[in-house]
mmCIF file of C-alpha atoms in Angstrom:
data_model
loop_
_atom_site.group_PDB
_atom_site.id
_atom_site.type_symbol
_atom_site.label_atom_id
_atom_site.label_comp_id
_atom_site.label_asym_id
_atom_site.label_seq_id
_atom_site.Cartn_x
_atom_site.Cartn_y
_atom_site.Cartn_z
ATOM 1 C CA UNK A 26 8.573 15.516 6.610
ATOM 2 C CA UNK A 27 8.857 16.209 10.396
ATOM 3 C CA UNK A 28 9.603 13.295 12.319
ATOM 4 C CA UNK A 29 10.725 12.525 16.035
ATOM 5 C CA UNK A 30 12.699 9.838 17.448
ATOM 6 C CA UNK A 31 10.243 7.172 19.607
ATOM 7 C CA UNK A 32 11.697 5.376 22.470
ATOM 8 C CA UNK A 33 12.845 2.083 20.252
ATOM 9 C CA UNK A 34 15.140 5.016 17.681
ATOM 10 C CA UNK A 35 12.646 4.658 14.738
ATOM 11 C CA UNK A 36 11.257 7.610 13.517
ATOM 12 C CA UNK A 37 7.452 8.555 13.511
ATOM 13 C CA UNK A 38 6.435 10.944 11.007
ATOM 14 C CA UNK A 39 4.464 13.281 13.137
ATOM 15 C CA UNK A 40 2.807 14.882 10.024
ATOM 16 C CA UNK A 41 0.554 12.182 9.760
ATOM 17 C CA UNK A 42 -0.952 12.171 13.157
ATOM 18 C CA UNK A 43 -4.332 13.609 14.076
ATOM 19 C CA UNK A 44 -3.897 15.244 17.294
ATOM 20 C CA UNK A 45 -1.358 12.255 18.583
ATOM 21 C CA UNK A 46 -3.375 10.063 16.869
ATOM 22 C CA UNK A 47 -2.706 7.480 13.912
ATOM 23 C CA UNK A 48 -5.728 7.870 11.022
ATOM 24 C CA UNK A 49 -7.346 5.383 10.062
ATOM 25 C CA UNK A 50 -5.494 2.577 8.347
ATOM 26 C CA UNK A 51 -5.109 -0.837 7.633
ATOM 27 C CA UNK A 52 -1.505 -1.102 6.231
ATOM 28 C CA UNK A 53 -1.472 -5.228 7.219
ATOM 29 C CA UNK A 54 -4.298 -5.615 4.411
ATOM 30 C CA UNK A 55 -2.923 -3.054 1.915
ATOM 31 C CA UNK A 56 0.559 -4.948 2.077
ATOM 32 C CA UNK A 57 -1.698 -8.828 1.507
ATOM 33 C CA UNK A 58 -3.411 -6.854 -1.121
ATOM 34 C CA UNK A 59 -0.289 -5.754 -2.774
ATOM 35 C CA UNK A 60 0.961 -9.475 -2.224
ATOM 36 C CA UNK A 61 -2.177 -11.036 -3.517
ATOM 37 C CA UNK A 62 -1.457 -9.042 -7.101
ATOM 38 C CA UNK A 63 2.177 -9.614 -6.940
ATOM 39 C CA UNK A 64 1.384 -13.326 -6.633
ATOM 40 C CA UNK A 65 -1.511 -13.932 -9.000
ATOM 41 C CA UNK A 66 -1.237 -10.702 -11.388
ATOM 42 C CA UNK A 67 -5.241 -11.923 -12.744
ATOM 43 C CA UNK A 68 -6.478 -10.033 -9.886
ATOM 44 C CA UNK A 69 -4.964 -6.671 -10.434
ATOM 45 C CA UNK A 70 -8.621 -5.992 -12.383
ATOM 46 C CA UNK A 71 -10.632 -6.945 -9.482
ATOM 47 C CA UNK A 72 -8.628 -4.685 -7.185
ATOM 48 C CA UNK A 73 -8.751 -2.140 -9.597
ATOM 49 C CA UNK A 74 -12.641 -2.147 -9.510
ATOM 50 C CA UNK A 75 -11.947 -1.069 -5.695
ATOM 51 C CA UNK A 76 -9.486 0.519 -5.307
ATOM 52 C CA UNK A 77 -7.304 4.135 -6.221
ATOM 53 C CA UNK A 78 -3.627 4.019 -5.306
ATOM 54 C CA UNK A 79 -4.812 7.362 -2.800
ATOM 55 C CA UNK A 80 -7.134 4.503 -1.231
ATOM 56 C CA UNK A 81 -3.574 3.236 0.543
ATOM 57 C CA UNK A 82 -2.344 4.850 3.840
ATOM 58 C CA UNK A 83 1.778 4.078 3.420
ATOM 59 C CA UNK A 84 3.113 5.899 1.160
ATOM 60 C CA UNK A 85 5.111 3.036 -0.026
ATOM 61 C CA UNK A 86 2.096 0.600 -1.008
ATOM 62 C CA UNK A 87 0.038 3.791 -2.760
ATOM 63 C CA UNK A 88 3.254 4.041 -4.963
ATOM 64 C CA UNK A 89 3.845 0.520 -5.095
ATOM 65 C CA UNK A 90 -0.070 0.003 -6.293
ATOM 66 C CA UNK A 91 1.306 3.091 -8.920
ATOM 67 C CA UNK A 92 3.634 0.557 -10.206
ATOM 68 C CA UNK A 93 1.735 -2.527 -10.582
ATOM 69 C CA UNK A 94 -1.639 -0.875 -11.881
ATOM 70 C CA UNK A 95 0.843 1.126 -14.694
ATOM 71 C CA UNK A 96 2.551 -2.211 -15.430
ATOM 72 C CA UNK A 97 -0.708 -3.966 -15.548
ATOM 73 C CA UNK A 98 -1.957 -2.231 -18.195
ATOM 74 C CA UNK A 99 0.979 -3.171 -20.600
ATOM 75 C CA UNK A 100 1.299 -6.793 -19.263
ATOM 76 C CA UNK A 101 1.001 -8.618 -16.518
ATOM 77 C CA UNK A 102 2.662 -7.315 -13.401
ATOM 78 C CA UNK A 103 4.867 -10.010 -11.358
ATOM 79 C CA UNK A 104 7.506 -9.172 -8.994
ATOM 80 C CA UNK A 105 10.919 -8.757 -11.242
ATOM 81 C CA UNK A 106 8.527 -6.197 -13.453
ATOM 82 C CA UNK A 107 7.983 -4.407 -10.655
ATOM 83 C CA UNK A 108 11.693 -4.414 -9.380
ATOM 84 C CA UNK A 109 12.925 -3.197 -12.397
ATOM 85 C CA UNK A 110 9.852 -0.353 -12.280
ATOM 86 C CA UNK A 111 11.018 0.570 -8.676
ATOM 87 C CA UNK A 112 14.874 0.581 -10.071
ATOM 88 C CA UNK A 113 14.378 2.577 -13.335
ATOM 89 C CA UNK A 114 12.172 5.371 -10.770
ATOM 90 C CA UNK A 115 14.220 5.634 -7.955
ATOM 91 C CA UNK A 116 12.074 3.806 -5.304
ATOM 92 C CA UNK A 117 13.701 0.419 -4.631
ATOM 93 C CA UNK A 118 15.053 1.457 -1.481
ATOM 94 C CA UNK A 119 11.787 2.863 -0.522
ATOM 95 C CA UNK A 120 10.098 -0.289 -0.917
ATOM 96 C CA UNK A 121 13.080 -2.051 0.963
ATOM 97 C CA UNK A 122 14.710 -3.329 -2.035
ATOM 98 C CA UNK A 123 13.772 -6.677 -3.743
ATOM 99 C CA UNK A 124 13.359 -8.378 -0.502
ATOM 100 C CA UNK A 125 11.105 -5.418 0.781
ATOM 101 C CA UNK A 126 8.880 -6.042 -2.719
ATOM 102 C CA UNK A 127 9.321 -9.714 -2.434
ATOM 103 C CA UNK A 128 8.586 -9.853 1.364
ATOM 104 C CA UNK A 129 4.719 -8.925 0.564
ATOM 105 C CA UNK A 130 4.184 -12.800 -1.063
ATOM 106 C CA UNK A 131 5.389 -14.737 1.913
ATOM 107 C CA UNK A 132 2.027 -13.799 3.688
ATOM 108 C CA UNK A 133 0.018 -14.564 1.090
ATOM 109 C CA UNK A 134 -1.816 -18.094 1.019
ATOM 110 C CA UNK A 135 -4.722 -17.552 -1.516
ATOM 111 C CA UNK A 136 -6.704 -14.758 -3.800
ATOM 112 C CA UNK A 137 -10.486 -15.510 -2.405
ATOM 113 C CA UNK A 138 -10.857 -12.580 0.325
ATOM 114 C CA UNK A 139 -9.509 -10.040 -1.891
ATOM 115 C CA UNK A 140 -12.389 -8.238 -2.399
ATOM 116 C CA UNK A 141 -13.401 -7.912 1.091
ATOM 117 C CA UNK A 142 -9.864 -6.873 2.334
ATOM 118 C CA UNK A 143 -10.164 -3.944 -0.632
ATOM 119 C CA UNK A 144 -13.524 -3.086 1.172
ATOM 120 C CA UNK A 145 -11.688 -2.781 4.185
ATOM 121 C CA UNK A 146 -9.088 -0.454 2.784
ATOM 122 C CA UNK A 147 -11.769 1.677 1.089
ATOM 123 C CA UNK A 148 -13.420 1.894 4.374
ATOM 124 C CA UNK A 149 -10.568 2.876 6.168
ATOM 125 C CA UNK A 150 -9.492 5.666 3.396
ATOM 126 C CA UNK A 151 -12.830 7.324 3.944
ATOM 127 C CA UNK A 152 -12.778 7.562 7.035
ATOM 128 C CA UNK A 153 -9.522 9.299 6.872
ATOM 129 C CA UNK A 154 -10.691 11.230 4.433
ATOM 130 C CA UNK A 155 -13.960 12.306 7.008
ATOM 131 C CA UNK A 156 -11.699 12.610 9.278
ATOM 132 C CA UNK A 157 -9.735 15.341 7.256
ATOM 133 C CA UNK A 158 -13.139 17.151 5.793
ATOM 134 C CA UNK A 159 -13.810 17.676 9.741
ATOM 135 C CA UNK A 160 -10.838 19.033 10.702
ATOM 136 C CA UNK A 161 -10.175 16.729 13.616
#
């Protein structure tokens, strides 16, 4: 991963800009998305009508949509299932530990808008995706 230091010390990967500019995303909604089946696991099916973990931008929330889609499928998916999935894989720290995992539910008030926040997503990953086919 290339990165470079912005004025503030945190690192930008520079790998994922487009000509000095951020793709498409909309990593606020991926993370309430991600929250929104953390916090009421009978939604994961909805979302999964939708969306494709490659739908998310981060990194972190395609893998963490990984997690909670495979645990889904064995039972439901709540947020010590998928702390002990991140632990037993090697990606707790990625996803900030289990107040990084946790810290997607505080956000969350209700389930009702889910399906237009995975439209938004979808929209956003094709346009990325556009946005690759072009070359710009």
């Amino acid at each position: 991963m290339l990165t470079m230091e912005a004025r503030d010390n945190k690192k930008i990967d520079v790998s994922t800009l487009i000509y000095g500019k951020v793709p498409p995303n909309a990593k606020e909604l991926e993370e309430q998305v991600l929250g929104v089946m953390l916090l009421f696991p009978e939604t994961v099916v909805t979302v999964k009508q939708f969306l494709h973990p490659s739908d998310f931008y981060a990194e972190k929330n395609l893998k963490l949509c990984k997690a909670i889609y495979e645990i889904s499928e064995k039972t439901s998916a709540d947020i010590m299932l998928v702390f002990e999935w991140a632990v037993n894989n090697d990606c707790i720290e990625e996803f900030g530990g289990a107040f990084g995992i946790t810290q997607l539910t505080t956000k969350v008030t209700e389930a009702k808008n889910i399906e237009a926040y995975c439209g938004v997503i979808k929209q956003k990953s094709i346009q990325r995706k556009l946005v690759q086919f072009s070359g710009f």
